[in-house]
Amino acid sequence: LAAKLFASHSGSDFPYLLANTAAKLLRASYANAPTTWQQWAPTLSVSDFKQHSIVSLSAFSDLATKAEGAEYTQGTASEYRETIQASTKGKYIGLTREMVINDDLGAFTRLASALGWAAANSVDKAVYTYVEANGTLSDGGALFNSTAVSTTGGHANLAGANAAVTVSSLALGEAAMAAQKDPSKTTVLGLRPRYLVVPYGKKQFAWEVLNSQTDVAQSNPQKRNYAASLGLELVAAPNLTNATAWYLFADKNTPCIEVAFLDGNQTPYIEEDVVFMTDEMRMKVRLDFGVAATEWRTGGKNAGA
């Protein structure tokens, strides 16, 4: 039927026959893609493609003792700023008149599904590429570094010794995050890790460390597993390319990495058109998003082993 209609009707009639089905396939594939970034990184909405400042972890000064009859003293707050910016990513697929007449619609629907998966994977890959790139933040320091916070650009959120996921290494990561201070470097924030993000190849071992009743690294069967008490959620990320490095992130309410979508729209925009001179139907997909670290204190890294 499609072949007959394409052969006897103008090119502009044809998109209505296929576009609705292809768009549904694309969106379904996008929604069902096995991405993991949503488990630990929150989203935010931006209204344009400009850089947007994110202010986080502003700690108010401690309350002061008020003497009888005296006035209250004025407090101060400190802040930390990073920027995030969305940009457009997209692709298109084409279907020629010859493909329709040769009954190759199956190829087009498979391409539509593949494009939906690619759109979802593009966001997932962008998040983990950003994490592994370990870029420089506004204070001049790399996102993860082991330099003391007393030094400009120092974050003290990179483990000094490479270690696999163990009870001991998790405890050290927990302590390092809890010791982070607000931008004034006077108030301890007491942050707690919520997510353990590992490369997919380390999933089984990390799961055993978190869920065993006893410490898997000890021969003493009476030694309880401290890691089980941390309440960490395990995220195994296929798009992490480093086979050993692992990460700790705090709760989404105090995020380290955020993903910004234009106008908060996380669904790909789909548009169809027919090229007049070639009778080719094209389906275009675009998604406007950006990834950035908005707070280094709520993340930690161990290069692993």
CSV table of N, CA and C in Angstrom, one decimal, residues 120-201:
chain,number,residue,atom,x,y,z
A,120,ALA,N,19.1,8.4,23.6
A,120,ALA,CA,19.2,8.1,25.0
A,120,ALA,C,20.7,7.9,25.4
A,121,ASN,N,21.3,7.1,24.6
A,121,ASN,CA,22.7,6.7,25.0
A,121,ASN,C,23.6,7.9,24.9
A,122,SER,N,23.3,8.9,24.0
A,122,SER,CA,24.1,10.1,23.9
A,122,SER,C,24.1,10.9,25.2
A,123,VAL,N,23.0,10.9,25.9
A,123,VAL,CA,23.0,11.6,27.2
A,123,VAL,C,23.8,10.8,28.2
A,124,ASP,N,23.6,9.5,28.3
A,124,ASP,CA,24.3,8.7,29.2
A,124,ASP,C,25.8,8.8,29.0
A,125,LYS,N,26.2,8.7,27.7
A,125,LYS,CA,27.6,8.7,27.4
A,125,LYS,C,28.2,10.1,27.7
A,126,ALA,N,27.4,11.1,27.5
A,126,ALA,CA,27.9,12.5,27.8
A,126,ALA,C,28.2,12.7,29.2
A,127,VAL,N,27.3,12.1,30.1
A,127,VAL,CA,27.5,12.2,31.5
A,127,VAL,C,28.8,11.5,32.0
A,128,TYR,N,29.0,10.3,31.5
A,128,TYR,CA,30.1,9.5,32.0
A,128,TYR,C,31.4,10.0,31.3
A,129,THR,N,31.3,10.5,30.1
A,129,THR,CA,32.5,11.1,29.5
A,129,THR,C,33.0,12.3,30.3
A,130,TYR,N,32.0,13.1,30.7
A,130,TYR,CA,32.3,14.3,31.5
A,130,TYR,C,33.0,13.9,32.9
A,131,VAL,N,32.4,12.9,33.5
A,131,VAL,CA,33.0,12.4,34.8
A,131,VAL,C,34.4,12.0,34.6
A,132,GLU,N,34.7,11.2,33.6
A,132,GLU,CA,36.0,10.6,33.3
A,132,GLU,C,37.0,11.6,32.8
A,133,ALA,N,36.5,12.7,32.2
A,133,ALA,CA,37.4,13.7,31.7
A,133,ALA,C,38.0,14.5,32.8
A,134,ASN,N,37.3,14.6,33.9
A,134,ASN,CA,37.9,15.2,35.1
A,134,ASN,C,38.4,16.6,34.8
A,135,GLY,N,37.5,17.4,34.2
A,135,GLY,CA,37.9,18.8,33.8
A,135,GLY,C,38.1,19.8,34.9
A,136,THR,N,38.6,20.9,34.5
A,136,THR,CA,38.8,22.0,35.5
A,136,THR,C,37.6,22.8,35.8
A,137,LEU,N,37.4,23.1,37.1
A,137,LEU,CA,36.2,23.8,37.5
A,137,LEU,C,36.6,25.3,37.7
A,138,SER,N,35.6,26.1,38.2
A,138,SER,CA,35.8,27.5,38.3
A,138,SER,C,36.9,27.9,39.2
A,139,ASP,N,37.3,27.1,40.2
A,139,ASP,CA,38.3,27.5,41.1
A,139,ASP,C,39.7,27.1,40.6
A,140,GLY,N,39.8,26.5,39.4
A,140,GLY,CA,41.1,26.2,38.9
A,140,GLY,C,41.5,24.8,39.1
A,141,GLY,N,40.8,24.0,40.0
A,141,GLY,CA,41.1,22.7,40.3
A,141,GLY,C,40.3,21.7,39.5
A,142,ALA,N,40.9,20.5,39.2
A,142,ALA,CA,40.2,19.4,38.5
A,142,ALA,C,39.0,19.0,39.4
A,143,LEU,N,38.0,18.5,38.8
A,143,LEU,CA,36.8,18.0,39.5
A,143,LEU,C,37.2,17.1,40.6
A,144,PHE,N,38.0,16.1,40.3
A,144,PHE,CA,38.5,15.2,41.4
A,144,PHE,C,40.0,15.4,41.5
A,145,ASN,N,40.5,15.8,42.7
A,145,ASN,CA,41.9,15.9,42.9
A,145,ASN,C,42.2,15.6,44.4
A,146,SER,N,43.4,15.3,44.7
A,146,SER,CA,43.7,14.9,46.1
A,146,SER,C,44.4,16.1,46.8
A,147,THR,N,44.5,17.3,46.2
A,147,THR,CA,45.1,18.4,46.9
A,147,THR,C,44.2,18.9,48.1
A,148,ALA,N,44.9,19.3,49.1
A,148,ALA,CA,44.1,19.7,50.3
A,148,ALA,C,43.3,20.9,50.0
A,149,VAL,N,42.1,21.1,50.6
A,149,VAL,CA,41.2,22.2,50.3
A,149,VAL,C,41.8,23.5,50.8
A,150,SER,N,42.8,23.5,51.6
A,150,SER,CA,43.4,24.7,52.1
A,150,SER,C,44.2,25.4,50.9
A,151,THR,N,44.4,24.6,49.9
A,151,THR,CA,45.1,25.2,48.7
A,151,THR,C,44.1,25.5,47.7
A,152,THR,N,44.3,26.6,47.0
A,152,THR,CA,43.4,27.0,45.9
A,152,THR,C,43.2,25.9,44.9
A,153,GLY,N,42.0,25.6,44.6
A,153,GLY,CA,41.7,24.5,43.7
A,153,GLY,C,41.7,23.1,44.3
A,154,GLY,N,42.1,23.0,45.5
A,154,GLY,CA,42.2,21.7,46.2
A,154,GLY,C,40.8,21.2,46.6
A,155,HIS,N,40.5,19.9,46.3
A,155,HIS,CA,39.2,19.4,46.5
A,155,HIS,C,39.3,18.2,47.5
A,156,ALA,N,40.4,17.5,47.6
A,156,ALA,CA,40.5,16.4,48.5
A,156,ALA,C,39.4,15.4,48.4
A,157,ASN,N,39.0,15.1,47.1
A,157,ASN,CA,38.0,14.1,46.9
A,157,ASN,C,38.5,13.0,45.9
A,158,LEU,N,39.8,12.9,45.8
A,158,LEU,CA,40.4,11.8,45.0
A,158,LEU,C,41.3,11.0,46.0
A,159,ALA,N,41.0,9.7,46.1
A,159,ALA,CA,41.8,8.9,47.0
A,159,ALA,C,43.2,8.9,46.7
A,160,GLY,N,44.1,9.0,47.8
A,160,GLY,CA,45.5,9.1,47.6
A,160,GLY,C,46.1,7.7,47.2
A,161,ALA,N,45.4,6.6,47.5
A,161,ALA,CA,45.9,5.3,47.2
A,161,ALA,C,44.8,4.6,46.3
A,162,ASN,N,45.2,4.1,45.2
A,162,ASN,CA,44.3,3.3,44.4
A,162,ASN,C,43.9,2.0,45.1
A,163,ALA,N,42.6,1.8,45.1
A,163,ALA,CA,42.1,0.6,45.7
A,163,ALA,C,40.8,0.1,45.1
A,164,ALA,N,40.6,-1.2,45.1
A,164,ALA,CA,39.3,-1.8,44.6
A,164,ALA,C,38.2,-1.4,45.6
A,165,VAL,N,37.0,-1.7,45.3
A,165,VAL,CA,35.9,-1.5,46.2
A,165,VAL,C,36.0,-2.5,47.3
A,166,THR,N,36.3,-2.0,48.5
A,166,THR,CA,36.4,-2.8,49.7
A,166,THR,C,35.7,-2.0,50.9
A,167,VAL,N,35.5,-2.7,52.0
A,167,VAL,CA,35.0,-2.1,53.1
A,167,VAL,C,35.9,-0.9,53.6
A,168,SER,N,37.2,-1.1,53.6
A,168,SER,CA,38.1,-0.1,54.0
A,168,SER,C,38.1,1.1,53.1
A,169,SER,N,38.1,0.8,51.7
A,169,SER,CA,38.2,2.0,50.8
A,169,SER,C,36.9,2.7,50.8
A,170,LEU,N,35.8,2.1,51.0
A,170,LEU,CA,34.5,2.8,51.0
A,170,LEU,C,34.4,3.6,52.3
A,171,ALA,N,35.0,3.1,53.4
A,171,ALA,CA,35.0,3.9,54.6
A,171,ALA,C,35.8,5.1,54.5
A,172,LEU,N,37.0,5.0,53.8
A,172,LEU,CA,37.8,6.2,53.6
A,172,LEU,C,37.1,7.2,52.7
A,173,GLY,N,36.4,6.7,51.7
A,173,GLY,CA,35.7,7.6,50.8
A,173,GLY,C,34.5,8.3,51.6
A,174,GLU,N,33.9,7.6,52.4
A,174,GLU,CA,32.8,8.2,53.3
A,174,GLU,C,33.4,9.3,54.2
A,175,ALA,N,34.5,9.0,54.8
A,175,ALA,CA,35.1,9.9,55.7
A,175,ALA,C,35.6,11.2,55.0
A,176,ALA,N,36.1,11.0,53.8
A,176,ALA,CA,36.6,12.2,53.0
A,176,ALA,C,35.4,13.1,52.7
A,177,MET,N,34.3,12.5,52.3
A,177,MET,CA,33.1,13.3,51.9
A,177,MET,C,32.6,14.0,53.2
A,178,ALA,N,32.5,13.3,54.3
A,178,ALA,CA,32.0,13.9,55.5
A,178,ALA,C,32.8,15.1,56.0
A,179,ALA,N,34.1,15.0,55.7
A,179,ALA,CA,35.0,16.1,56.2
A,179,ALA,C,35.0,17.4,55.3
A,180,GLN,N,34.3,17.3,54.2
A,180,GLN,CA,34.3,18.5,53.3
A,180,GLN,C,33.6,19.7,54.1
A,181,LYS,N,34.2,20.9,53.8
A,181,LYS,CA,33.7,22.1,54.4
A,181,LYS,C,33.0,23.0,53.4
A,182,ASP,N,32.3,24.0,53.9
A,182,ASP,CA,31.6,24.9,53.1
A,182,ASP,C,32.6,25.9,52.4
A,183,PRO,N,32.2,26.7,51.5
A,183,PRO,CA,33.2,27.6,50.8
A,183,PRO,C,34.0,28.5,51.7
A,184,SER,N,33.5,28.8,52.8
A,184,SER,CA,34.3,29.6,53.8
A,184,SER,C,35.4,28.8,54.4
A,185,LYS,N,35.3,27.5,54.3
A,185,LYS,CA,36.3,26.5,54.9
A,185,LYS,C,36.3,26.6,56.4
A,186,THR,N,35.1,26.9,57.0
A,186,THR,CA,35.0,26.9,58.4
A,186,THR,C,34.0,26.0,59.0
A,187,THR,N,33.0,25.6,58.1
A,187,THR,CA,31.9,24.7,58.6
A,187,THR,C,32.0,23.4,57.9
A,188,VAL,N,32.1,22.3,58.8
A,188,VAL,CA,32.1,21.0,58.3
A,188,VAL,C,30.6,20.6,57.8
A,189,LEU,N,30.5,20.1,56.6
A,189,LEU,CA,29.2,19.9,56.0
A,189,LEU,C,28.6,18.5,56.4
A,190,GLY,N,29.4,17.5,56.8
A,190,GLY,CA,28.9,16.2,57.2
A,190,GLY,C,28.2,15.5,56.1
A,191,LEU,N,28.6,15.7,54.8
A,191,LEU,CA,27.9,15.0,53.7
A,191,LEU,C,28.1,13.5,53.8
A,192,ARG,N,27.1,12.8,53.2
A,192,ARG,CA,27.2,11.3,53.2
A,192,ARG,C,27.0,10.8,51.8
A,193,PRO,N,27.8,9.8,51.4
A,193,PRO,CA,27.6,9.2,50.1
A,193,PRO,C,26.3,8.4,50.0
A,194,ARG,N,25.7,8.5,48.8
A,194,ARG,CA,24.4,7.8,48.6
A,194,ARG,C,24.5,6.7,47.5
A,195,TYR,N,25.4,7.0,46.5
A,195,TYR,CA,25.5,6.2,45.3
A,195,TYR,C,27.0,5.7,45.1
A,196,LEU,N,27.1,4.5,44.8
A,196,LEU,CA,28.4,3.9,44.4
A,196,LEU,C,28.3,3.6,42.9
A,197,VAL,N,29.1,4.3,42.1
A,197,VAL,CA,29.1,4.1,40.7
A,197,VAL,C,30.3,3.4,40.2
A,198,VAL,N,30.2,2.2,39.6
A,198,VAL,CA,31.3,1.4,39.2
A,198,VAL,C,31.2,1.1,37.7
A,199,PRO,N,32.3,0.7,37.1
A,199,PRO,CA,32.2,0.2,35.7
A,199,PRO,C,31.5,-1.2,35.7
A,200,TYR,N,30.9,-1.5,34.6
A,200,TYR,CA,30.0,-2.7,34.6
A,200,TYR,C,30.7,-4.0,35.0
A,201,GLY,N,32.0,-4.0,34.6
A,201,GLY,CA,32.8,-5.2,35.0
A,201,GLY,C,33.0,-5.5,36.4
